[in-house]
Amino acid sequence: MAWGFGGFRHGSKKKKKTKSYDSWFERHSSEQLKTLLKAASLPVSGTKSKQIERLLQCPLTNIYAPEIRGMNMFNNYITLEQIKARCREAKLSPGGSKFDLVLRLIENDNDANIRSNTTPSQSNNKKRSTDSKDRADVTPGDCSESDAESVAPSKKKRKVAPATKKQNKSLEGEALEKRKRFRFQKLNKQIFDRLQWKASYKHMNGDFIKGGRVEIDCPEPEVFIAMFADDDECCEGKSKSMEGKLKGDTNGIKKASSGKLSRSFKTDDDVECSGLKGKTYRLGSEAVLKSPTSVSLHHGKLACSFKYTVM
């Protein structure tokens, strides 16, 4: 409103200027133009103006370029109903926006052009040319009629290299000890992450026992056996050679018919000797692993199910 003679008067609203485009392609973003170029098997690189130039030069796409106003290059404007009618003739879905309809028609026309370019007569001519080249090496004077019938175009056989099986070498000595320490570090880290401090731990005081489960990758059975078989250093028992352990003669480790290895620690002392560790918190609290705790190895996965309490 504005002040004038006779009081307030209503001001005239400004009309919004509508953009005029030279082609229908200018209405769309660069990504939409790329989809149209891909449908027409055209290169998609370059700026938006270069993409529009390619679409205007291609006979598959330039028919959709004319606009109602400001189009001097093409005079044949195609309405939306005409585009839908073309989709029905090509047995395509007539639903969706104009962009979707044009995209379907371009893809259909491009496929039809590709099929027409590769006709069966051309493929037969290629086969005949290859056969004639193979037969040109044999002249009629070199062999008789019976030999000529038996001569056929020979195909070169590819030499296939003999398949070499990878030998799975079992780890021994320092390599085994190094891998064993690495697996223990990885397993204990998973247990530490599982035992993150929670507010409920304040009220446990060693009376309540909770459970958890972690899993790591361990494709080597000898490493699992070296980690959890009974050892003279910590537990009472006889330590056996790695060859005997791999055959199933292990201390405390059970081997199922499916190949699964497992070990259970039924007392707190066994858990303490297993190499599995709990977690120490600030202010003196500590998460202690309790029995029963078990470990297993199946399909390259080392799983540990444990009980713990916070003291």
PDB file of C-alpha atoms in Angstrom:
ATOM      1  CA  MET A   1       0.000   0.000   0.000  1.00  0.00           C
ATOM      2  CA  ALA A   2       1.092   3.596  -0.655  1.00  0.00           C
ATOM      3  CA  TRP A   3      -0.111   7.084   0.425  1.00  0.00           C
ATOM      4  CA  GLY A   4      -1.652   9.237  -2.275  1.00  0.00           C
ATOM      5  CA  PHE A   5      -4.469  11.688  -2.983  1.00  0.00           C
ATOM      6  CA  GLY A   6      -7.630  10.370  -1.339  1.00  0.00           C
ATOM      7  CA  GLY A   7      -5.857   8.138   1.219  1.00  0.00           C
ATOM      8  CA  PHE A   8      -4.221   4.776   0.856  1.00  0.00           C
ATOM      9  CA  ARG A   9      -4.189   3.000  -2.440  1.00  0.00           C
ATOM     10  CA  HIS A  10      -3.256  -0.537  -3.354  1.00  0.00           C
ATOM     11  CA  GLY A  11       0.015  -0.863  -5.206  1.00  0.00           C
ATOM     12  CA  SER A  12       0.207  -2.955  -8.359  1.00  0.00           C
ATOM     13  CA  LYS A  13       1.978  -6.300  -7.969  1.00  0.00           C
ATOM     14  CA  LYS A  14       4.963  -6.917 -10.193  1.00  0.00           C
ATOM     15  CA  LYS A  15       4.563  -9.822 -12.540  1.00  0.00           C
ATOM     16  CA  LYS A  16       7.208 -12.508 -12.361  1.00  0.00           C
ATOM     17  CA  LYS A  17       9.290 -12.752 -15.481  1.00  0.00           C
ATOM     18  CA  THR A  18       9.286 -16.242 -16.984  1.00  0.00           C
ATOM     19  CA  LYS A  19      12.546 -17.478 -18.436  1.00  0.00           C
ATOM     20  CA  SER A  20      12.561 -18.197 -22.142  1.00  0.00           C
ATOM     21  CA  TYR A  21      14.687 -21.108 -23.283  1.00  0.00           C
ATOM     22  CA  ASP A  22      16.075 -21.697 -26.748  1.00  0.00           C
ATOM     23  CA  SER A  23      15.684 -25.476 -26.395  1.00  0.00           C
ATOM     24  CA  TRP A  24      13.930 -27.934 -24.094  1.00  0.00           C
ATOM     25  CA  PHE A  25      17.298 -29.308 -22.962  1.00  0.00           C
ATOM     26  CA  GLU A  26      18.230 -26.005 -21.280  1.00  0.00           C
ATOM     27  CA  ARG A  27      15.500 -26.588 -18.676  1.00  0.00           C
ATOM     28  CA  HIS A  28      17.375 -29.546 -17.188  1.00  0.00           C
ATOM     29  CA  SER A  29      20.441 -29.928 -15.011  1.00  0.00           C
ATOM     30  CA  SER A  30      23.777 -31.316 -16.138  1.00  0.00           C
ATOM     31  CA  GLU A  31      23.066 -34.690 -14.461  1.00  0.00           C
ATOM     32  CA  GLN A  32      19.768 -35.051 -16.333  1.00  0.00           C
ATOM     33  CA  LEU A  33      21.511 -34.208 -19.597  1.00  0.00           C
ATOM     34  CA  LYS A  34      24.086 -36.912 -18.859  1.00  0.00           C
ATOM     35  CA  THR A  35      21.315 -39.523 -18.547  1.00  0.00           C
ATOM     36  CA  LEU A  36      19.944 -38.462 -21.932  1.00  0.00           C
ATOM     37  CA  LEU A  37      23.423 -38.643 -23.463  1.00  0.00           C
ATOM     38  CA  LYS A  38      23.989 -42.118 -22.023  1.00  0.00           C
ATOM     39  CA  ALA A  39      20.645 -43.277 -23.412  1.00  0.00           C
ATOM     40  CA  ALA A  40      21.722 -42.095 -26.867  1.00  0.00           C
ATOM     41  CA  SER A  41      25.240 -43.615 -26.515  1.00  0.00           C
ATOM     42  CA  LEU A  42      26.864 -40.181 -26.643  1.00  0.00           C
ATOM     43  CA  PRO A  43      29.862 -38.902 -24.600  1.00  0.00           C
ATOM     44  CA  VAL A  44      28.789 -37.242 -21.346  1.00  0.00           C
ATOM     45  CA  SER A  45      31.884 -35.136 -20.598  1.00  0.00           C
ATOM     46  CA  GLY A  46      32.144 -31.371 -20.985  1.00  0.00           C
ATOM     47  CA  THR A  47      30.159 -28.351 -19.860  1.00  0.00           C
ATOM     48  CA  LYS A  48      26.393 -28.044 -20.023  1.00  0.00           C
ATOM     49  CA  SER A  49      26.526 -26.063 -23.288  1.00  0.00           C
ATOM     50  CA  LYS A  50      28.632 -28.786 -24.946  1.00  0.00           C
ATOM     51  CA  GLN A  51      26.230 -31.459 -23.730  1.00  0.00           C
ATOM     52  CA  ILE A  52      23.302 -29.551 -25.236  1.00  0.00           C
ATOM     53  CA  GLU A  53      25.202 -29.192 -28.540  1.00  0.00           C
ATOM     54  CA  ARG A  54      25.632 -32.967 -28.749  1.00  0.00           C
ATOM     55  CA  LEU A  55      21.928 -33.509 -28.061  1.00  0.00           C
ATOM     56  CA  LEU A  56      20.975 -30.963 -30.735  1.00  0.00           C
ATOM     57  CA  GLN A  57      23.238 -32.597 -33.325  1.00  0.00           C
ATOM     58  CA  CYS A  58      22.041 -36.153 -32.675  1.00  0.00           C
ATOM     59  CA  PRO A  59      19.001 -37.203 -34.766  1.00  0.00           C
ATOM     60  CA  LEU A  60      17.678 -39.341 -31.915  1.00  0.00           C
ATOM     61  CA  THR A  61      17.405 -36.410 -29.510  1.00  0.00           C
ATOM     62  CA  ASN A  62      17.093 -33.188 -31.531  1.00  0.00           C
ATOM     63  CA  ILE A  63      13.401 -33.823 -32.304  1.00  0.00           C
ATOM     64  CA  TYR A  64      12.580 -33.119 -28.628  1.00  0.00           C
ATOM     65  CA  ALA A  65      14.512 -29.829 -28.537  1.00  0.00           C
ATOM     66  CA  PRO A  66      11.901 -27.289 -29.865  1.00  0.00           C
ATOM     67  CA  GLU A  67      10.269 -24.942 -27.362  1.00  0.00           C
ATOM     68  CA  ILE A  68       6.986 -23.015 -27.728  1.00  0.00           C
ATOM     69  CA  ARG A  69       8.626 -19.602 -27.595  1.00  0.00           C
ATOM     70  CA  GLY A  70      12.067 -18.435 -28.673  1.00  0.00           C
ATOM     71  CA  MET A  71      12.952 -21.427 -30.852  1.00  0.00           C
ATOM     72  CA  ASN A  72      14.388 -20.441 -34.217  1.00  0.00           C
ATOM     73  CA  MET A  73      16.318 -23.608 -35.090  1.00  0.00           C
ATOM     74  CA  PHE A  74      13.399 -26.050 -35.176  1.00  0.00           C
ATOM     75  CA  ASN A  75       9.778 -25.355 -35.961  1.00  0.00           C
ATOM     76  CA  ASN A  76       8.209 -28.751 -35.229  1.00  0.00           C
ATOM     77  CA  TYR A  77       7.160 -28.591 -31.562  1.00  0.00           C
ATOM     78  CA  ILE A  78       6.113 -31.988 -30.110  1.00  0.00           C
ATOM     79  CA  THR A  79       3.376 -31.866 -27.483  1.00  0.00           C
ATOM     80  CA  LEU A  80       3.187 -34.119 -24.442  1.00  0.00           C
ATOM     81  CA  GLU A  81       0.246 -36.032 -25.915  1.00  0.00           C
ATOM     82  CA  GLN A  82       2.246 -36.781 -29.062  1.00  0.00           C
ATOM     83  CA  ILE A  83       5.130 -38.097 -26.943  1.00  0.00           C
ATOM     84  CA  LYS A  84       2.724 -40.345 -25.012  1.00  0.00           C
ATOM     85  CA  ALA A  85       1.276 -41.615 -28.291  1.00  0.00           C
ATOM     86  CA  ARG A  86       4.797 -42.501 -29.484  1.00  0.00           C
ATOM     87  CA  CYS A  87       5.377 -44.418 -26.242  1.00  0.00           C
ATOM     88  CA  ARG A  88       2.186 -46.425 -26.795  1.00  0.00           C
ATOM     89  CA  GLU A  89       3.211 -47.218 -30.370  1.00  0.00           C
ATOM     90  CA  ALA A  90       6.599 -48.482 -29.130  1.00  0.00           C
ATOM     91  CA  LYS A  91       4.810 -50.500 -26.399  1.00  0.00           C
ATOM     92  CA  LEU A  92       6.366 -48.387 -23.651  1.00  0.00           C
ATOM     93  CA  SER A  93       4.774 -47.044 -20.485  1.00  0.00           C
ATOM     94  CA  PRO A  94       3.092 -43.646 -21.119  1.00  0.00           C
ATOM     95  CA  GLY A  95       3.223 -42.633 -17.453  1.00  0.00           C
ATOM     96  CA  GLY A  96       5.578 -40.182 -15.777  1.00  0.00           C
ATOM     97  CA  SER A  97       6.988 -36.759 -16.552  1.00  0.00           C
ATOM     98  CA  LYS A  98       8.003 -35.548 -19.989  1.00  0.00           C
ATOM     99  CA  PHE A  99      11.656 -36.183 -19.165  1.00  0.00           C
ATOM    100  CA  ASP A 100      10.929 -39.842 -18.289  1.00  0.00           C
ATOM    101  CA  LEU A 101       8.939 -40.332 -21.495  1.00  0.00           C
ATOM    102  CA  VAL A 102      11.655 -38.803 -23.680  1.00  0.00           C
ATOM    103  CA  LEU A 103      14.297 -40.917 -21.939  1.00  0.00           C
ATOM    104  CA  ARG A 104      12.339 -44.131 -22.664  1.00  0.00           C
ATOM    105  CA  LEU A 105      11.904 -43.213 -26.329  1.00  0.00           C
ATOM    106  CA  ILE A 106      15.602 -42.354 -26.775  1.00  0.00           C
ATOM    107  CA  GLU A 107      16.691 -45.657 -25.181  1.00  0.00           C
ATOM    108  CA  ASN A 108      14.230 -47.601 -27.348  1.00  0.00           C
ATOM    109  CA  ASP A 109      15.311 -45.871 -30.581  1.00  0.00           C
ATOM    110  CA  ASN A 110      18.989 -46.354 -29.725  1.00  0.00           C
ATOM    111  CA  ASP A 111      18.477 -50.095 -29.108  1.00  0.00           C
ATOM    112  CA  ALA A 112      16.642 -50.405 -32.408  1.00  0.00           C
ATOM    113  CA  ASN A 113      19.530 -48.726 -34.248  1.00  0.00           C
ATOM    114  CA  ILE A 114      22.063 -51.055 -32.646  1.00  0.00           C
ATOM    115  CA  ARG A 115      20.032 -54.113 -33.691  1.00  0.00           C
ATOM    116  CA  SER A 116      19.664 -52.885 -37.265  1.00  0.00           C
ATOM    117  CA  ASN A 117      23.410 -52.240 -37.584  1.00  0.00           C
ATOM    118  CA  THR A 118      24.278 -55.845 -36.619  1.00  0.00           C
ATOM    119  CA  THR A 119      22.193 -57.873 -39.097  1.00  0.00           C
ATOM    120  CA  PRO A 120      22.491 -61.668 -39.438  1.00  0.00           C
ATOM    121  CA  SER A 121      23.786 -61.301 -43.004  1.00  0.00           C
ATOM    122  CA  GLN A 122      26.815 -59.371 -41.732  1.00  0.00           C
ATOM    123  CA  SER A 123      27.591 -62.014 -39.110  1.00  0.00           C
ATOM    124  CA  ASN A 124      27.315 -64.755 -41.783  1.00  0.00           C
ATOM    125  CA  ASN A 125      29.690 -62.826 -44.049  1.00  0.00           C
ATOM    126  CA  LYS A 126      32.224 -62.613 -41.235  1.00  0.00           C
ATOM    127  CA  LYS A 127      32.039 -66.373 -40.689  1.00  0.00           C
ATOM    128  CA  ARG A 128      32.449 -67.051 -44.428  1.00  0.00           C
ATOM    129  CA  SER A 129      35.483 -64.776 -44.637  1.00  0.00           C
ATOM    130  CA  THR A 130      37.203 -66.586 -41.742  1.00  0.00           C
ATOM    131  CA  ASP A 131      36.410 -70.003 -43.302  1.00  0.00           C
ATOM    132  CA  SER A 132      37.768 -68.920 -46.678  1.00  0.00           C
ATOM    133  CA  LYS A 133      41.018 -67.718 -45.047  1.00  0.00           C
ATOM    134  CA  ASP A 134      41.494 -71.083 -43.330  1.00  0.00           C
ATOM    135  CA  ARG A 135      40.784 -73.061 -46.522  1.00  0.00           C
ATOM    136  CA  ALA A 136      43.039 -70.891 -48.665  1.00  0.00           C
ATOM    137  CA  ASP A 137      46.080 -72.543 -47.103  1.00  0.00           C
ATOM    138  CA  VAL A 138      45.139 -75.946 -48.697  1.00  0.00           C
ATOM    139  CA  THR A 139      45.360 -76.120 -52.518  1.00  0.00           C
ATOM    140  CA  PRO A 140      43.551 -78.792 -54.605  1.00  0.00           C
ATOM    141  CA  GLY A 141      46.806 -80.104 -56.048  1.00  0.00           C
ATOM    142  CA  ASP A 142      48.365 -80.864 -52.692  1.00  0.00           C
ATOM    143  CA  CYS A 143      45.843 -83.537 -51.609  1.00  0.00           C
ATOM    144  CA  SER A 144      43.245 -85.886 -53.029  1.00  0.00           C
ATOM    145  CA  GLU A 145      39.462 -85.541 -52.789  1.00  0.00           C
ATOM    146  CA  SER A 146      39.240 -87.831 -49.740  1.00  0.00           C
ATOM    147  CA  ASP A 147      41.992 -85.861 -48.023  1.00  0.00           C
ATOM    148  CA  ALA A 148      40.383 -82.549 -48.940  1.00  0.00           C
ATOM    149  CA  GLU A 149      37.107 -83.604 -47.284  1.00  0.00           C
ATOM    150  CA  SER A 150      38.904 -84.535 -44.104  1.00  0.00           C
ATOM    151  CA  VAL A 151      40.805 -81.233 -43.957  1.00  0.00           C
ATOM    152  CA  ALA A 152      38.908 -78.775 -41.718  1.00  0.00           C
ATOM    153  CA  PRO A 153      39.803 -75.316 -40.493  1.00  0.00           C
ATOM    154  CA  SER A 154      41.909 -75.892 -37.430  1.00  0.00           C
ATOM    155  CA  LYS A 155      41.322 -73.801 -34.333  1.00  0.00           C
ATOM    156  CA  LYS A 156      44.247 -72.815 -32.201  1.00  0.00           C
ATOM    157  CA  LYS A 157      43.904 -74.249 -28.734  1.00  0.00           C
ATOM    158  CA  ARG A 158      44.894 -72.081 -25.876  1.00  0.00           C
ATOM    159  CA  LYS A 159      47.575 -73.484 -23.671  1.00  0.00           C
ATOM    160  CA  VAL A 160      46.239 -73.762 -20.168  1.00  0.00           C
ATOM    161  CA  ALA A 161      48.842 -73.645 -17.445  1.00  0.00           C
ATOM    162  CA  PRO A 162      48.666 -76.562 -15.024  1.00  0.00           C
ATOM    163  CA  ALA A 163      46.846 -75.630 -11.857  1.00  0.00           C
ATOM    164  CA  THR A 164      49.196 -75.386  -8.941  1.00  0.00           C
ATOM    165  CA  LYS A 165      47.707 -76.051  -5.549  1.00  0.00           C
ATOM    166  CA  LYS A 166      48.850 -73.780  -2.781  1.00  0.00           C
ATOM    167  CA  GLN A 167      50.449 -75.775  -0.029  1.00  0.00           C
ATOM    168  CA  ASN A 168      49.198 -74.687   3.365  1.00  0.00           C
ATOM    169  CA  LYS A 169      52.367 -74.625   5.426  1.00  0.00           C
ATOM    170  CA  SER A 170      51.783 -74.834   9.154  1.00  0.00           C
ATOM    171  CA  LEU A 171      53.429 -72.130  11.230  1.00  0.00           C
ATOM    172  CA  GLU A 172      56.266 -73.168  13.503  1.00  0.00           C
ATOM    173  CA  GLY A 173      58.858 -71.629  15.799  1.00  0.00           C
ATOM    174  CA  GLU A 174      59.136 -67.860  15.914  1.00  0.00           C
ATOM    175  CA  ALA A 175      56.462 -67.322  13.266  1.00  0.00           C
ATOM    176  CA  LEU A 176      53.961 -69.314  15.356  1.00  0.00           C
ATOM    177  CA  GLU A 177      54.793 -67.413  18.548  1.00  0.00           C
ATOM    178  CA  LYS A 178      54.516 -64.073  16.738  1.00  0.00           C
ATOM    179  CA  ARG A 179      51.109 -64.955  15.282  1.00  0.00           C
ATOM    180  CA  LYS A 180      49.982 -66.284  18.678  1.00  0.00           C
ATOM    181  CA  ARG A 181      50.822 -62.966  20.404  1.00  0.00           C
ATOM    182  CA  PHE A 182      49.057 -61.034  17.640  1.00  0.00           C
ATOM    183  CA  ARG A 183      45.856 -63.093  17.987  1.00  0.00           C
ATOM    184  CA  PHE A 184      45.880 -62.688  21.775  1.00  0.00           C
ATOM    185  CA  GLN A 185      46.243 -58.909  21.428  1.00  0.00           C
ATOM    186  CA  LYS A 186      43.356 -58.767  18.977  1.00  0.00           C
ATOM    187  CA  LEU A 187      41.115 -61.011  21.105  1.00  0.00           C
ATOM    188  CA  ASN A 188      41.829 -59.148  24.352  1.00  0.00           C
ATOM    189  CA  LYS A 189      41.153 -55.821  22.616  1.00  0.00           C
ATOM    190  CA  GLN A 190      37.713 -57.082  21.625  1.00  0.00           C
ATOM    191  CA  ILE A 191      37.115 -58.127  25.240  1.00  0.00           C
ATOM    192  CA  PHE A 192      38.252 -54.682  26.469  1.00  0.00           C
ATOM    193  CA  ASP A 193      35.814 -52.975  24.101  1.00  0.00           C
ATOM    194  CA  ARG A 194      33.029 -55.272  25.301  1.00  0.00           C
ATOM    195  CA  LEU A 195      33.817 -54.396  28.957  1.00  0.00           C
ATOM    196  CA  GLN A 196      33.384 -50.652  28.573  1.00  0.00           C
ATOM    197  CA  TRP A 197      32.338 -48.997  31.848  1.00  0.00           C
ATOM    198  CA  LYS A 198      28.597 -48.792  32.476  1.00  0.00           C
ATOM    199  CA  ALA A 199      26.652 -47.202  35.286  1.00  0.00           C
ATOM    200  CA  SER A 200      25.218 -50.593  36.267  1.00  0.00           C
ATOM    201  CA  TYR A 201      28.711 -51.840  37.178  1.00  0.00           C
ATOM    202  CA  LYS A 202      28.660 -49.734  40.375  1.00  0.00           C
ATOM    203  CA  HIS A 203      26.194 -52.119  42.058  1.00  0.00           C
ATOM    204  CA  MET A 204      27.830 -55.435  41.048  1.00  0.00           C
ATOM    205  CA  ASN A 205      30.498 -55.618  43.804  1.00  0.00           C
ATOM    206  CA  GLY A 206      31.539 -59.109  42.666  1.00  0.00           C
ATOM    207  CA  ASP A 207      28.121 -60.595  43.484  1.00  0.00           C
ATOM    208  CA  PHE A 208      26.510 -60.370  40.044  1.00  0.00           C
ATOM    209  CA  ILE A 209      27.924 -62.189  37.018  1.00  0.00           C
ATOM    210  CA  LYS A 210      27.256 -61.154  33.443  1.00  0.00           C
ATOM    211  CA  GLY A 211      28.195 -62.699  30.108  1.00  0.00           C
ATOM    212  CA  GLY A 212      29.611 -61.579  26.789  1.00  0.00           C
ATOM    213  CA  ARG A 213      30.843 -62.876  23.450  1.00  0.00           C
ATOM    214  CA  VAL A 214      33.483 -61.608  21.000  1.00  0.00           C
ATOM    215  CA  GLU A 215      34.828 -62.902  17.681  1.00  0.00           C
ATOM    216  CA  ILE A 216      37.974 -62.379  15.579  1.00  0.00           C
ATOM    217  CA  ASP A 217      39.466 -63.850  12.400  1.00  0.00           C
ATOM    218  CA  CYS A 218      41.847 -66.781  12.885  1.00  0.00           C
ATOM    219  CA  PRO A 219      42.279 -69.041   9.822  1.00  0.00           C
ATOM    220  CA  GLU A 220      45.188 -71.020  11.331  1.00  0.00           C
ATOM    221  CA  PRO A 221      44.171 -73.965  13.561  1.00  0.00           C
ATOM    222  CA  GLU A 222      47.749 -74.405  14.808  1.00  0.00           C
ATOM    223  CA  VAL A 223      47.636 -70.871  16.216  1.00  0.00           C
ATOM    224  CA  PHE A 224      44.417 -71.652  18.100  1.00  0.00           C
ATOM    225  CA  ILE A 225      45.980 -74.810  19.537  1.00  0.00           C
ATOM    226  CA  ALA A 226      49.140 -72.948  20.543  1.00  0.00           C
ATOM    227  CA  MET A 227      46.998 -70.323  22.271  1.00  0.00           C
ATOM    228  CA  PHE A 228      44.719 -72.521  24.348  1.00  0.00           C
ATOM    229  CA  ALA A 229      46.317 -75.975  24.723  1.00  0.00           C
ATOM    230  CA  ASP A 230      47.574 -76.874  28.215  1.00  0.00           C
ATOM    231  CA  ASP A 231      51.153 -75.772  28.798  1.00  0.00           C
ATOM    232  CA  ASP A 232      53.667 -76.687  31.491  1.00  0.00           C
ATOM    233  CA  GLU A 233      54.485 -73.046  32.177  1.00  0.00           C
ATOM    234  CA  CYS A 234      51.049 -72.246  33.623  1.00  0.00           C
ATOM    235  CA  CYS A 235      48.985 -75.414  34.144  1.00  0.00           C
ATOM    236  CA  GLU A 236      49.892 -78.925  35.157  1.00  0.00           C
ATOM    237  CA  GLY A 237      50.020 -81.331  32.215  1.00  0.00           C
ATOM    238  CA  LYS A 238      52.221 -82.580  29.424  1.00  0.00           C
ATOM    239  CA  SER A 239      52.893 -80.345  26.418  1.00  0.00           C
ATOM    240  CA  LYS A 240      52.888 -82.170  23.117  1.00  0.00           C
ATOM    241  CA  SER A 241      54.470 -81.464  19.762  1.00  0.00           C
ATOM    242  CA  MET A 242      52.589 -79.433  17.178  1.00  0.00           C
ATOM    243  CA  GLU A 243      52.271 -82.460  14.868  1.00  0.00           C
ATOM    244  CA  GLY A 244      50.468 -84.427  17.568  1.00  0.00           C
ATOM    245  CA  LYS A 245      48.227 -81.473  18.387  1.00  0.00           C
ATOM    246  CA  LEU A 246      47.153 -81.022  14.773  1.00  0.00           C
ATOM    247  CA  LYS A 247      46.201 -84.712  14.540  1.00  0.00           C
ATOM    248  CA  GLY A 248      43.739 -84.243  17.403  1.00  0.00           C
ATOM    249  CA  ASP A 249      45.971 -85.396  20.286  1.00  0.00           C
ATOM    250  CA  THR A 250      45.592 -82.080  22.171  1.00  0.00           C
ATOM    251  CA  ASN A 251      45.530 -81.133  25.840  1.00  0.00           C
ATOM    252  CA  GLY A 252      42.067 -79.848  26.707  1.00  0.00           C
ATOM    253  CA  ILE A 253      41.041 -79.034  23.107  1.00  0.00           C
ATOM    254  CA  LYS A 254      38.196 -81.012  21.552  1.00  0.00           C
ATOM    255  CA  LYS A 255      37.870 -81.559  17.818  1.00  0.00           C
ATOM    256  CA  ALA A 256      34.411 -82.254  16.385  1.00  0.00           C
ATOM    257  CA  SER A 257      33.656 -84.230  13.225  1.00  0.00           C
ATOM    258  CA  SER A 258      32.880 -80.953  11.410  1.00  0.00           C
ATOM    259  CA  GLY A 259      36.446 -79.751  12.113  1.00  0.00           C
ATOM    260  CA  LYS A 260      35.424 -77.359  14.891  1.00  0.00           C
ATOM    261  CA  LEU A 261      38.004 -76.888  17.665  1.00  0.00           C
ATOM    262  CA  SER A 262      36.822 -75.903  21.134  1.00  0.00           C
ATOM    263  CA  ARG A 263      38.184 -75.475  24.638  1.00  0.00           C
ATOM    264  CA  SER A 264      36.270 -74.765  27.863  1.00  0.00           C
ATOM    265  CA  PHE A 265      37.702 -73.352  31.093  1.00  0.00           C
ATOM    266  CA  LYS A 266      35.585 -74.699  33.946  1.00  0.00           C
ATOM    267  CA  THR A 267      37.400 -73.074  36.890  1.00  0.00           C
ATOM    268  CA  ASP A 268      38.562 -69.547  37.614  1.00  0.00           C
ATOM    269  CA  ASP A 269      42.171 -70.763  37.774  1.00  0.00           C
ATOM    270  CA  ASP A 270      41.902 -72.164  34.245  1.00  0.00           C
ATOM    271  CA  VAL A 271      40.530 -68.817  33.025  1.00  0.00           C
ATOM    272  CA  GLU A 272      43.426 -67.021  34.680  1.00  0.00           C
ATOM    273  CA  CYS A 273      45.936 -69.316  32.941  1.00  0.00           C
ATOM    274  CA  SER A 274      44.204 -69.029  29.533  1.00  0.00           C
ATOM    275  CA  GLY A 275      45.781 -65.690  28.570  1.00  0.00           C
ATOM    276  CA  LEU A 276      42.393 -63.951  28.419  1.00  0.00           C
ATOM    277  CA  LYS A 277      42.348 -60.724  30.388  1.00  0.00           C
ATOM    278  CA  GLY A 278      39.704 -58.528  31.970  1.00  0.00           C
ATOM    279  CA  LYS A 279      39.800 -54.761  32.283  1.00  0.00           C
ATOM    280  CA  THR A 280      40.897 -52.307  34.984  1.00  0.00           C
ATOM    281  CA  TYR A 281      38.906 -49.099  35.477  1.00  0.00           C
ATOM    282  CA  ARG A 282      39.741 -45.879  37.229  1.00  0.00           C
ATOM    283  CA  LEU A 283      39.256 -45.585  40.997  1.00  0.00           C
ATOM    284  CA  GLY A 284      40.351 -49.191  41.512  1.00  0.00           C
ATOM    285  CA  SER A 285      37.429 -51.085  39.937  1.00  0.00           C
ATOM    286  CA  GLU A 286      38.268 -54.152  37.865  1.00  0.00           C
ATOM    287  CA  ALA A 287      36.341 -56.470  35.512  1.00  0.00           C
ATOM    288  CA  VAL A 288      37.458 -60.047  36.182  1.00  0.00           C
ATOM    289  CA  LEU A 289      36.754 -62.959  33.830  1.00  0.00           C
ATOM    290  CA  LYS A 290      35.043 -65.882  35.547  1.00  0.00           C
ATOM    291  CA  SER A 291      34.237 -69.479  34.697  1.00  0.00           C
ATOM    292  CA  PRO A 292      32.700 -71.019  32.702  1.00  0.00           C
ATOM    293  CA  THR A 293      34.504 -69.448  29.735  1.00  0.00           C
ATOM    294  CA  SER A 294      34.926 -71.157  26.363  1.00  0.00           C
ATOM    295  CA  VAL A 295      36.719 -70.554  23.069  1.00  0.00           C
ATOM    296  CA  SER A 296      36.087 -72.163  19.673  1.00  0.00           C
ATOM    297  CA  LEU A 297      37.441 -72.061  16.123  1.00  0.00           C
ATOM    298  CA  HIS A 298      35.164 -72.819  13.168  1.00  0.00           C
ATOM    299  CA  HIS A 299      35.390 -71.672   9.529  1.00  0.00           C
ATOM    300  CA  GLY A 300      38.278 -69.315  10.329  1.00  0.00           C
ATOM    301  CA  LYS A 301      36.439 -67.495  13.149  1.00  0.00           C
ATOM    302  CA  LEU A 302      37.735 -67.566  16.729  1.00  0.00           C
ATOM    303  CA  ALA A 303      34.843 -66.978  19.146  1.00  0.00           C
ATOM    304  CA  CYS A 304      35.127 -66.426  22.898  1.00  0.00           C
ATOM    305  CA  SER A 305      32.136 -66.683  25.253  1.00  0.00           C
ATOM    306  CA  PHE A 306      32.995 -65.452  28.744  1.00  0.00           C
ATOM    307  CA  LYS A 307      31.531 -64.599  32.141  1.00  0.00           C
ATOM    308  CA  TYR A 308      32.684 -61.567  34.110  1.00  0.00           C
ATOM    309  CA  THR A 309      32.043 -59.580  37.252  1.00  0.00           C
ATOM    310  CA  VAL A 310      33.134 -56.135  38.414  1.00  0.00           C
ATOM    311  CA  MET A 311      34.867 -55.856  41.779  1.00  0.00           C
TER     312      MET A 311
END
